[in-house]
mmCIF file of C-alpha atoms in Angstrom:
data_model
loop_
_atom_site.group_PDB
_atom_site.id
_atom_site.type_symbol
_atom_site.label_atom_id
_atom_site.label_comp_id
_atom_site.label_asym_id
_atom_site.label_seq_id
_atom_site.Cartn_x
_atom_site.Cartn_y
_atom_site.Cartn_z
ATOM 1 C CA MET A 1 128.944 82.008 99.502
ATOM 2 C CA ALA A 2 130.166 85.632 99.600
ATOM 3 C CA THR A 3 133.156 87.073 97.756
ATOM 4 C CA ARG A 4 135.721 88.999 99.777
ATOM 5 C CA PHE A 5 137.332 92.308 98.769
ATOM 6 C CA SER A 6 139.974 94.685 100.099
ATOM 7 C CA HIS A 7 141.349 98.054 99.061
ATOM 8 C CA THR A 8 144.085 100.256 100.507
ATOM 9 C CA ALA A 9 144.800 103.920 99.867
ATOM 10 C CA ARG A 10 147.423 106.435 100.933
ATOM 11 C CA ILE A 11 146.250 110.007 101.417
ATOM 12 C CA ASP A 12 149.092 112.522 101.766
ATOM 13 C CA THR A 13 147.744 114.280 104.828
ATOM 14 C CA HIS A 14 147.411 113.579 108.536
ATOM 15 C CA VAL A 15 144.724 111.054 109.403
ATOM 16 C CA GLU A 16 143.000 113.784 111.442
ATOM 17 C CA ASN A 17 142.301 115.663 108.182
ATOM 18 C CA VAL A 18 140.667 112.545 106.732
ATOM 19 C CA PHE A 19 138.466 112.116 109.816
ATOM 20 C CA THR A 20 137.607 115.843 109.783
ATOM 21 C CA SER A 21 136.659 115.578 106.103
ATOM 22 C CA TYR A 22 134.379 112.622 106.796
ATOM 23 C CA GLY A 23 132.756 114.706 109.535
ATOM 24 C CA ASP A 24 131.968 117.559 107.135
ATOM 25 C CA GLU A 25 128.617 117.364 105.333
ATOM 26 C CA ALA A 26 130.012 119.566 102.548
ATOM 27 C CA PHE A 27 132.618 116.865 101.808
ATOM 28 C CA TRP A 28 129.883 114.278 101.196
ATOM 29 C CA ARG A 29 127.830 116.595 99.006
ATOM 30 C CA ASP A 30 130.922 117.430 96.981
ATOM 31 C CA ARG A 31 131.922 113.757 96.713
ATOM 32 C CA ILE A 32 128.474 112.772 95.477
ATOM 33 C CA ALA A 33 128.643 115.509 92.833
ATOM 34 C CA ALA A 34 132.167 114.531 91.788
ATOM 35 C CA VAL A 35 132.007 110.734 91.897
ATOM 36 C CA GLY A 36 128.385 109.701 91.607
ATOM 37 C CA SER A 37 125.580 109.995 89.132
ATOM 38 C CA PRO A 38 123.302 113.069 88.975
ATOM 39 C CA GLU A 39 120.542 111.096 90.736
ATOM 40 C CA ASP A 40 122.662 110.191 93.804
ATOM 41 C CA THR A 41 121.528 111.692 97.096
ATOM 42 C CA LEU A 42 122.834 112.314 100.591
ATOM 43 C CA ASP A 43 119.982 110.857 102.651
ATOM 44 C CA ASP A 44 121.333 111.249 106.162
ATOM 45 C CA PHE A 45 124.353 112.853 107.797
ATOM 46 C CA SER A 46 125.146 112.869 111.483
ATOM 47 C CA ALA A 47 128.327 113.982 113.243
ATOM 48 C CA THR A 48 128.058 113.686 117.008
ATOM 49 C CA GLY A 49 130.988 113.387 119.376
ATOM 50 C CA ASP A 50 133.542 111.204 117.642
ATOM 51 C CA THR A 51 131.047 109.333 115.442
ATOM 52 C CA VAL A 52 130.078 110.193 111.877
ATOM 53 C CA THR A 53 127.247 108.347 110.108
ATOM 54 C CA VAL A 54 126.414 108.917 106.446
ATOM 55 C CA THR A 55 123.716 107.338 104.268
ATOM 56 C CA VAL A 56 123.874 107.814 100.514
ATOM 57 C CA THR A 57 121.631 106.457 97.763
ATOM 58 C CA GLN A 58 123.609 105.669 94.634
ATOM 59 C CA HIS A 59 122.056 105.099 91.204
ATOM 60 C CA ILE A 60 124.344 102.966 89.080
ATOM 61 C CA PRO A 61 124.167 104.039 85.415
ATOM 62 C CA ASP A 62 123.137 101.336 82.950
ATOM 63 C CA SER A 63 126.453 101.817 81.161
ATOM 64 C CA ASP A 64 128.267 100.587 84.311
ATOM 65 C CA ILE A 65 126.175 97.431 84.560
ATOM 66 C CA PRO A 66 127.473 94.385 82.674
ATOM 67 C CA ASP A 67 125.026 92.551 80.396
ATOM 68 C CA LEU A 68 125.005 89.520 82.719
ATOM 69 C CA ALA A 69 123.777 91.661 85.616
ATOM 70 C CA ARG A 70 121.199 93.513 83.508
ATOM 71 C CA LYS A 71 119.476 90.209 82.808
ATOM 72 C CA VAL A 72 118.556 89.759 86.479
ATOM 73 C CA LEU A 73 117.907 93.375 87.509
ATOM 74 C CA PRO A 74 114.264 94.336 87.931
ATOM 75 C CA GLY A 75 115.073 97.900 86.801
ATOM 76 C CA GLN A 76 117.700 100.500 87.565
ATOM 77 C CA LEU A 77 120.339 99.438 90.088
ATOM 78 C CA VAL A 78 119.911 101.533 93.238
ATOM 79 C CA ILE A 79 122.244 101.045 96.199
ATOM 80 C CA VAL A 80 121.650 102.425 99.692
ATOM 81 C CA ARG A 81 125.012 102.750 101.424
ATOM 82 C CA THR A 82 125.534 103.582 105.102
ATOM 83 C CA SER A 83 128.990 104.285 106.517
ATOM 84 C CA THR A 84 129.978 104.991 110.104
ATOM 85 C CA PHE A 85 133.338 106.336 111.254
ATOM 86 C CA GLY A 86 134.479 106.678 114.843
ATOM 87 C CA ASP A 87 136.871 105.819 117.648
ATOM 88 C CA PHE A 88 139.292 108.523 116.496
ATOM 89 C CA ASP A 89 142.230 108.777 118.908
ATOM 90 C CA GLY A 90 144.375 111.300 117.035
ATOM 91 C CA GLU A 91 146.330 108.666 115.092
ATOM 92 C CA ARG A 92 143.682 106.134 114.058
ATOM 93 C CA PHE A 93 139.965 105.658 113.447
ATOM 94 C CA THR A 94 137.735 102.804 112.337
ATOM 95 C CA GLY A 95 134.659 102.483 110.213
ATOM 96 C CA THR A 96 131.920 100.135 109.118
ATOM 97 C CA ALA A 97 129.859 100.114 105.966
ATOM 98 C CA ARG A 98 126.829 98.350 104.611
ATOM 99 C CA ALA A 99 125.282 98.683 101.175
ATOM 100 C CA GLU A 100 122.131 97.005 99.911
ATOM 101 C CA ALA A 101 120.768 96.777 96.411
ATOM 102 C CA ALA A 102 117.114 97.691 96.078
ATOM 103 C CA GLY A 103 115.013 94.592 95.673
ATOM 104 C CA GLY A 104 117.236 92.505 97.936
ATOM 105 C CA LEU A 105 119.506 91.303 95.134
ATOM 106 C CA GLY A 106 122.696 91.853 97.042
ATOM 107 C CA MET A 107 124.514 93.193 100.039
ATOM 108 C CA ILE A 108 127.983 94.529 100.726
ATOM 109 C CA SER A 109 129.346 94.744 104.262
ATOM 110 C CA GLY A 110 132.739 95.633 105.586
ATOM 111 C CA GLY A 111 134.990 97.598 107.816
ATOM 112 C CA ALA A 112 137.761 100.145 107.554
ATOM 113 C CA GLU A 113 140.739 101.374 109.490
ATOM 114 C CA ALA A 114 142.692 104.560 108.891
ATOM 115 C CA VAL A 115 146.054 105.123 110.573
ATOM 116 C CA HIS A 116 148.705 107.816 110.450
ATOM 117 C CA ARG A 117 152.002 106.305 109.284
ATOM 118 C CA ASP A 118 155.050 107.646 107.448
ATOM 119 C CA GLY A 119 153.612 111.164 107.295
ATOM 120 C CA ALA A 120 150.341 110.157 105.641
ATOM 121 C CA ALA A 121 146.959 108.608 106.274
ATOM 122 C CA HIS A 122 146.629 104.981 105.196
ATOM 123 C CA GLU A 123 143.075 103.702 104.938
ATOM 124 C CA SER A 124 142.257 100.032 104.410
ATOM 125 C CA VAL A 125 138.781 98.712 103.679
ATOM 126 C CA SER A 126 137.735 95.090 103.472
ATOM 127 C CA GLY A 127 134.535 93.139 103.452
ATOM 128 C CA GLN A 128 132.346 90.863 101.453
ATOM 129 C CA VAL A 129 129.840 90.974 98.633
ATOM 130 C CA LYS A 130 126.845 88.643 98.592
ATOM 131 C CA VAL A 131 124.571 88.471 95.542
ATOM 132 C CA SER A 132 121.397 86.446 96.013
ATOM 133 C CA VAL A 133 120.833 85.193 92.477
ATOM 134 C CA PRO A 134 120.827 81.415 92.001
ATOM 135 C CA LEU A 135 123.525 80.081 89.643
ATOM 136 C CA LEU A 136 124.845 83.567 88.804
ATOM 137 C CA GLY A 137 125.604 84.938 92.286
ATOM 138 C CA GLY A 138 129.326 84.118 92.281
ATOM 139 C CA LYS A 139 129.911 85.618 88.831
ATOM 140 C CA LEU A 140 127.961 88.739 89.738
ATOM 141 C CA GLU A 141 129.881 89.087 93.015
ATOM 142 C CA LYS A 142 133.166 89.165 91.094
ATOM 143 C CA LEU A 143 131.743 91.893 88.831
ATOM 144 C CA VAL A 144 130.694 93.889 91.903
ATOM 145 C CA VAL A 145 134.179 93.573 93.438
ATOM 146 C CA GLY A 146 135.683 94.949 90.207
ATOM 147 C CA HIS A 147 133.224 97.856 90.310
ATOM 148 C CA LEU A 148 134.093 98.487 93.982
ATOM 149 C CA ASP A 149 137.795 98.746 93.159
ATOM 150 C CA ARG A 150 137.098 101.456 90.563
ATOM 151 C CA LEU A 151 134.623 103.221 92.872
ATOM 152 C CA PHE A 152 137.003 103.220 95.858
ATOM 153 C CA GLU A 153 139.819 104.600 93.715
ATOM 154 C CA ALA A 154 137.580 107.429 92.452
ATOM 155 C CA GLU A 155 136.425 108.187 96.013
ATOM 156 C CA TYR A 156 140.001 108.251 97.332
ATOM 157 C CA GLN A 157 141.077 110.515 94.461
ATOM 158 C CA HIS A 158 138.317 112.892 95.530
ATOM 159 C CA LEU A 159 139.444 112.670 99.175
ATOM 160 C CA ARG A 160 143.022 113.461 98.140
ATOM 161 C CA ARG A 161 141.871 116.546 96.207
ATOM 162 C CA TRP A 162 139.585 117.643 99.057
ATOM 163 C CA THR A 163 142.234 117.367 101.779
ATOM 164 C CA ALA A 164 144.932 118.969 99.586
ATOM 165 C CA ALA A 165 142.704 122.025 99.099
ATOM 166 C CA ARG A 166 142.325 122.555 102.852
#
């Protein structure tokens, strides 16, 4: 059974600035440099019409992997993460995301909504984590959700800095 997660962030700018940032390849390159590991890569970026699709490969450092998870990993933890943002109407947009661990050990899927409210953008993400390891899957899923919380907060801090500078 999968473990659910959710995260909400307030970004002190209009939601249009958030959507514009997501549609800027330079934002993603800068975010990878600021939030990821040196091995992370931007594999694909597409901004057409009102749809933005981004694929990133993330290499999770060994120091971020709990001992329990290291016991079942076949090597370095590599995550391929694809996010799509669209349906922007000037006050709101939506998104979907999917991330898979190399080797088929786990999958994260979810959705997002960003709205303009009270003079700021409010983005909410939610989804589920599924780790396919017998007997340990549930424990590992909880560890992944904890990692996601820290990752999302770092990514939103970067987004806040990026939009404030523009």
